[in-house]
One Martini backbone bead per residue (centre of mass of N, CA, C, O) as a GRO file, in nm:
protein
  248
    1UNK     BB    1   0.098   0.033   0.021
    2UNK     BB    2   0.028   0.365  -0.031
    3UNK     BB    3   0.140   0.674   0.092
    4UNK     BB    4  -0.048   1.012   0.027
    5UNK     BB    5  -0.007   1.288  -0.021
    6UNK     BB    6  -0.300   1.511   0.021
    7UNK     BB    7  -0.591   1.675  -0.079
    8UNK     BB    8  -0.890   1.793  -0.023
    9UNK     BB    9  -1.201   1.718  -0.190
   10UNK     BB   10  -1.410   2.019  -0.284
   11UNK     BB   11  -1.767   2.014  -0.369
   12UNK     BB   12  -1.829   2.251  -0.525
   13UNK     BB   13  -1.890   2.542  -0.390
   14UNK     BB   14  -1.664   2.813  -0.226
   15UNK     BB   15  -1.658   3.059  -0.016
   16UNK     BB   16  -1.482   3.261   0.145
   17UNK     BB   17  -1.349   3.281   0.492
   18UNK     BB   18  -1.366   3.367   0.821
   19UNK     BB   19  -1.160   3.268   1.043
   20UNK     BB   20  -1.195   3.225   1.375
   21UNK     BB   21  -0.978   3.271   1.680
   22UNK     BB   22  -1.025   3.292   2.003
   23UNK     BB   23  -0.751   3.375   2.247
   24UNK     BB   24  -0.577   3.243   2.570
   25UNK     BB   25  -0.282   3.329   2.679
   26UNK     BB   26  -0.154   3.085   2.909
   27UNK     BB   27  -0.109   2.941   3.181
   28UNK     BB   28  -0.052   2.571   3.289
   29UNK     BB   29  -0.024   2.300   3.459
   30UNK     BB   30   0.150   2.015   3.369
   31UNK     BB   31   0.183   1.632   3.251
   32UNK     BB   32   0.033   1.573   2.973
   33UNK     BB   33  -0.016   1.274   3.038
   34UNK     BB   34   0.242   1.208   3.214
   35UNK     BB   35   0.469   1.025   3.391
   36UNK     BB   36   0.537   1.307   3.548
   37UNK     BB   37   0.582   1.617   3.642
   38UNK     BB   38   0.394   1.906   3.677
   39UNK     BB   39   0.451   2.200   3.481
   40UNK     BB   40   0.479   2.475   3.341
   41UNK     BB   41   0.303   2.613   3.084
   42UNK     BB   42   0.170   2.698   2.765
   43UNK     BB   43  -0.188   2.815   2.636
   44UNK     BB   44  -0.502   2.777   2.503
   45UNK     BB   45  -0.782   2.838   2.709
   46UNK     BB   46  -0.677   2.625   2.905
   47UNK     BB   47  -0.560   2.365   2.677
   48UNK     BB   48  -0.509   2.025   2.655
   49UNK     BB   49  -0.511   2.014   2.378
   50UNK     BB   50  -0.507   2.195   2.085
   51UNK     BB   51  -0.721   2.266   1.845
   52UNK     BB   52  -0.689   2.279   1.538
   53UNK     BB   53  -0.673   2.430   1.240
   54UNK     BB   54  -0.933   2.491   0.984
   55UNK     BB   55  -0.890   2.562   0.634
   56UNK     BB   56  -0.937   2.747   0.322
   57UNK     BB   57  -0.877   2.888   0.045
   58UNK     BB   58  -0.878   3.239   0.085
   59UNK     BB   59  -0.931   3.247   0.344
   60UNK     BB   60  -0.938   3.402   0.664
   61UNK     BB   61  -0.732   3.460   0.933
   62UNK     BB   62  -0.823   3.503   1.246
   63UNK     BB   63  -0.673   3.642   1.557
   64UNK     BB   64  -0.770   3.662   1.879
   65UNK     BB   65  -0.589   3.808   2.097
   66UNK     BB   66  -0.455   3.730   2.476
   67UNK     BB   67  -0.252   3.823   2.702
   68UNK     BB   68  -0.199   3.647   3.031
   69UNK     BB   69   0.102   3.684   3.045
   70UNK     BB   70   0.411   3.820   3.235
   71UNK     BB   71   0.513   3.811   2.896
   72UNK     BB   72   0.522   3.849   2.616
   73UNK     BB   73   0.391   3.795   2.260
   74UNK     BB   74   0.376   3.584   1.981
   75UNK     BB   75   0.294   3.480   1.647
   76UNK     BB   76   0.356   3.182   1.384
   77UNK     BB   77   0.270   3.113   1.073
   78UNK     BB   78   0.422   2.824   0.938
   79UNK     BB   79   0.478   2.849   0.621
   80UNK     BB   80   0.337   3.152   0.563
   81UNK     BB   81   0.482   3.383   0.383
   82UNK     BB   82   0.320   3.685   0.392
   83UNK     BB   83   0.248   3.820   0.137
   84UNK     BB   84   0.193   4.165   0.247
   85UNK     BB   85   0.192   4.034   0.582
   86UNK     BB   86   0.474   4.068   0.760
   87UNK     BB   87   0.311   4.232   1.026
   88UNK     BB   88   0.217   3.863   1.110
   89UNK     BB   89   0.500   3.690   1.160
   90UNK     BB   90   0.567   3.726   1.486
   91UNK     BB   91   0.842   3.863   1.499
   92UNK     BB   92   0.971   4.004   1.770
   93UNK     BB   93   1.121   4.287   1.697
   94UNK     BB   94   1.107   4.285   1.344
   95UNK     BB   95   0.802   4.275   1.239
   96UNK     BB   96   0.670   4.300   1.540
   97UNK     BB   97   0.530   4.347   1.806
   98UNK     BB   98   0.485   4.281   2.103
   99UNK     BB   99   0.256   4.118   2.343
  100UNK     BB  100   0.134   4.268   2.602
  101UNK     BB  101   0.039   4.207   2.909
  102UNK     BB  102  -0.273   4.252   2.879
  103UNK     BB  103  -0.309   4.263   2.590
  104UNK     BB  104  -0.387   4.290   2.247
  105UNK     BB  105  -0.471   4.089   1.907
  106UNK     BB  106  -0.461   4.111   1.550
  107UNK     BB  107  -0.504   3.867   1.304
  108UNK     BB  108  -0.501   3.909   0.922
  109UNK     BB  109  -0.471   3.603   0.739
  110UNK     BB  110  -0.402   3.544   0.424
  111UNK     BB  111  -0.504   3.232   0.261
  112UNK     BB  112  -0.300   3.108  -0.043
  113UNK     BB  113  -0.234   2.812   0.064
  114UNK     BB  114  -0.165   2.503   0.051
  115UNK     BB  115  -0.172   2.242   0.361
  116UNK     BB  116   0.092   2.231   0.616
  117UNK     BB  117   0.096   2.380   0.921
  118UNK     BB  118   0.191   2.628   1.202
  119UNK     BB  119   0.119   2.796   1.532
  120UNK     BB  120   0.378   2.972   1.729
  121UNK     BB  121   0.578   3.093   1.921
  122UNK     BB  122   0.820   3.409   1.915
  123UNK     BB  123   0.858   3.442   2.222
  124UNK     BB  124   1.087   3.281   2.421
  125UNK     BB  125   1.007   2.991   2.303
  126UNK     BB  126   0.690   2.930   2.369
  127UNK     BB  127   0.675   2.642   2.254
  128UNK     BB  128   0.840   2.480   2.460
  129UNK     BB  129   0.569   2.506   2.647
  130UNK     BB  130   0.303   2.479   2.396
  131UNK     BB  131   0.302   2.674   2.174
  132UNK     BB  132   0.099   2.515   1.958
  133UNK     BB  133  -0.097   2.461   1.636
  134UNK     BB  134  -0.211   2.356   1.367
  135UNK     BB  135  -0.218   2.407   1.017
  136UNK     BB  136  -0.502   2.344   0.785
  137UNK     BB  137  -0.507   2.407   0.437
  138UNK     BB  138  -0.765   2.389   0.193
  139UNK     BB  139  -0.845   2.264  -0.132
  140UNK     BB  140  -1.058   2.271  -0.421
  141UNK     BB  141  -0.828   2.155  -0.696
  142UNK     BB  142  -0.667   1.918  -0.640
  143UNK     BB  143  -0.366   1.701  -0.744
  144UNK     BB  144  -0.531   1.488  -0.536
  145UNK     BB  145  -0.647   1.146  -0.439
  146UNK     BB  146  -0.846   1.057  -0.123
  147UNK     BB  147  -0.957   0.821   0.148
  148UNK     BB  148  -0.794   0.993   0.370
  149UNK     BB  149  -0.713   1.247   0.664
  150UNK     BB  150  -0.412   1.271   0.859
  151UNK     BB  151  -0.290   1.364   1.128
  152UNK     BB  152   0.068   1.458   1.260
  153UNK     BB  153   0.195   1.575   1.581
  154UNK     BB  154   0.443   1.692   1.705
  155UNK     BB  155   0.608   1.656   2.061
  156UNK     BB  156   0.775   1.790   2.281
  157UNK     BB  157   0.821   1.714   2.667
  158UNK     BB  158   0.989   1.871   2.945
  159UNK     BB  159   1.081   1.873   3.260
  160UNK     BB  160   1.120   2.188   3.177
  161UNK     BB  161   1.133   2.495   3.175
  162UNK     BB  162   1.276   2.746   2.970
  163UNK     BB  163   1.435   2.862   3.134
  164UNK     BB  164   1.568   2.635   3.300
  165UNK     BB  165   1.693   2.542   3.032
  166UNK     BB  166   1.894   2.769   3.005
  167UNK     BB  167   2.035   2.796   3.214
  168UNK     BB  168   2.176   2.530   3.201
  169UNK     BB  169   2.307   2.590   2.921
  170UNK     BB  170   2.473   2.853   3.062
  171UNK     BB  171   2.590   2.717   3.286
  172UNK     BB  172   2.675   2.405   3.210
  173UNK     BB  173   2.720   2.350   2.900
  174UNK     BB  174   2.402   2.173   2.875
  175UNK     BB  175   2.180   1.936   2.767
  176UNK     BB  176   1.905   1.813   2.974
  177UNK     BB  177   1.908   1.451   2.958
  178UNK     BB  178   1.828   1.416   3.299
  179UNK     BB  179   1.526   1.389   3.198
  180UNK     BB  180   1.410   1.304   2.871
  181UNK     BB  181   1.203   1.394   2.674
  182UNK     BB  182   0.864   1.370   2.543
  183UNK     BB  183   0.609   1.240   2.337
  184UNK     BB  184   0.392   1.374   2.143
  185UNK     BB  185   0.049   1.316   1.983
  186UNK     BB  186  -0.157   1.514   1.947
  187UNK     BB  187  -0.073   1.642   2.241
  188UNK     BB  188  -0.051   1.328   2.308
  189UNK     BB  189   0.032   1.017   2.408
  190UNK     BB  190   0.070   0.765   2.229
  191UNK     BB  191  -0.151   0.565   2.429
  192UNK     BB  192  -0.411   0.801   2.346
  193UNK     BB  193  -0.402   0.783   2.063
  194UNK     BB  194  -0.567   0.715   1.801
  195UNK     BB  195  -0.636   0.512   1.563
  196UNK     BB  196  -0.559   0.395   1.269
  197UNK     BB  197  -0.723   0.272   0.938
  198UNK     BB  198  -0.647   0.072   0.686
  199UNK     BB  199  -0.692  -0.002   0.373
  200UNK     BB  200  -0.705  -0.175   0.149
  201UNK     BB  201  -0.634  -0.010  -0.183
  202UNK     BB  202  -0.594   0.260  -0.047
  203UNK     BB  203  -0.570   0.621  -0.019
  204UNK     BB  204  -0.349   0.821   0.218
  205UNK     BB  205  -0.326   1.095   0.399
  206UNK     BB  206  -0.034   1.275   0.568
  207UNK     BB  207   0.000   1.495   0.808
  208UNK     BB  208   0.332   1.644   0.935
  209UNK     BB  209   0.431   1.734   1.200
  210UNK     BB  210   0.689   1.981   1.306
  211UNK     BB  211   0.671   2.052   1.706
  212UNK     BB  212   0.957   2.102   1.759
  213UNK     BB  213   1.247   2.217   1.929
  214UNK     BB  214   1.479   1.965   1.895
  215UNK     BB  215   1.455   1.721   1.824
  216UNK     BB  216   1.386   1.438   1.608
  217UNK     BB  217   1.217   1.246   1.371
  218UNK     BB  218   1.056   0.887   1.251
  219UNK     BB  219   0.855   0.804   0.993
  220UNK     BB  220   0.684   0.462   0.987
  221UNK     BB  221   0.586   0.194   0.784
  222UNK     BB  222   0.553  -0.121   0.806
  223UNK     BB  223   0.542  -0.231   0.490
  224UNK     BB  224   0.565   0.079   0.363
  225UNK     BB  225   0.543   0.314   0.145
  226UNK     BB  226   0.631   0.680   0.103
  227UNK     BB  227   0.482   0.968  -0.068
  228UNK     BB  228   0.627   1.288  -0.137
  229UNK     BB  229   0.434   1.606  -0.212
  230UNK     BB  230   0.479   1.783   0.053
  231UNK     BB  231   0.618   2.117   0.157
  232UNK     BB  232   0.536   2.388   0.302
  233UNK     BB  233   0.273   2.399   0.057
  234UNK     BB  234   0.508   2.298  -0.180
  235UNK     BB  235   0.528   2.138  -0.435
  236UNK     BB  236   0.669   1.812  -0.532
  237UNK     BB  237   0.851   1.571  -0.607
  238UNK     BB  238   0.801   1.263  -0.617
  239UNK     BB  239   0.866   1.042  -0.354
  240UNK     BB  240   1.007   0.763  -0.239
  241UNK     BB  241   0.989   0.633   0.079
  242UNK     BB  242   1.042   0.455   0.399
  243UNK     BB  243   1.106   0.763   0.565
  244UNK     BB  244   1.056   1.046   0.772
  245UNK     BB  245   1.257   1.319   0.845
  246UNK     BB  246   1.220   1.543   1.100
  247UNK     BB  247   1.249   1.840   1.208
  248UNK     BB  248   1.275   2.146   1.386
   0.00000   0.00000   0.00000
């Protein structure tokens, strides 16, 4: 069986929209269901997993953030060009100021590509402690089709938070790795995401998200090949491999 990277295909006419995402960036204790003790994290409107966003080609992502946190904050939406709107793209103090503590604002992201992209912190690391979040963006005329189409979103998960983490790291000149980070999918430990089911015959779509801090990951299906058609909502020529290796 091939595993085909593929977009889904939207019958019928469809219409730009606005999707809206209400977002209020908090703190939040949390050992994200993983037998370690729990740490404070940042995550959007207290939860954990994050929602992932979905939308369509030519739709406006509108994002009302507040910052609830007691430091600065901004979004990049990871893989999306900004083409005319790169005082979007979230790197703080350098495309837009921070958002500060306390304060709003709003993100209107003309979506032009489709693919698999991701939305994170770009102020202090703040991917780091969990703000990341899917962002998949569906064509109306993919050039491949498919019967079924999952996502599958990598994260690490340290038992320190980012300060804890990098003072280790400027103080002891050593990246603190006992003990070592724990892998969630799909925000949660791999033995509580759900069960994936393929069919013979049948063509599926993956969708690989790395939202790695530091680590890389390797994906594959145990005798089966896989099919490479698209990086960062690129289309690339099909490559064939065994493995797909991610990178943070």
């Amino acid at each position: 069986m091939h595993i085909f990277s593929a977009i889904l295909f939207a019958a019928g006419v469809v219409h730009a929209a606005q999707v809206t995402q209400n977002w209020d960036i908090t703190y939040i204790t949390t050992s994200r269901g993983l037998d370690t003790p729990p740490r404070r994290g940042i995550t959007v409107n207290g939860q954990f997993p994050i929602p992932p966003v979905q939308a369509n080609t030519g739709d406006t992502l509108v994002l009302n953030v507040h910052n609830s946190l007691d430091v600065p904050t901004s979004l990049h939406s990871h893989g999306i060009l900004q083409r005319g709107t790169n005082y979007y793209d979230g790197v703080s103090m350098t495309t837009e100021c921070a958002i500060a503590p306390g304060s709003n604002f709003t993100y209107n992201i003309p979506l032009n590509q489709a693919g698999t992209f991701w939305i994170h912190g770009h102020a202090s690391e703040q991917l780091f402690d969990g703000l990341r979040i899917p962002l998949v963006v569906q064509e109306l005329l993919p050039p491949y089709r498919y019967d079924d189409d999952y996502t599958l979103a990598f994260e690490d998960w340290w038992p320190q938070n980012f300060s804890d983490f990098l003072n280790t790291v400027q103080t002891k000149h050593v990246i603190p790795l006992d003990p070592p980070p724990r892998l969630l999918v799909n925000g949660l430990p791999a033995n509580q995401t759900r069960t994936l089911n393929f069919s013979p015959g049948k063509t599926y779509r993956i969708r690989l998200i790395s939202m790695l801090s530091m680590p890389n990951v390797e994906f594959a299906i145990d005798g089966h090949d896989l099919q490479v058609i698209e990086v960062d909502g690129i289309y690339t020529k099909q490559k064939t491999v065994k493995v797909v290796r991610l990178a943070s």
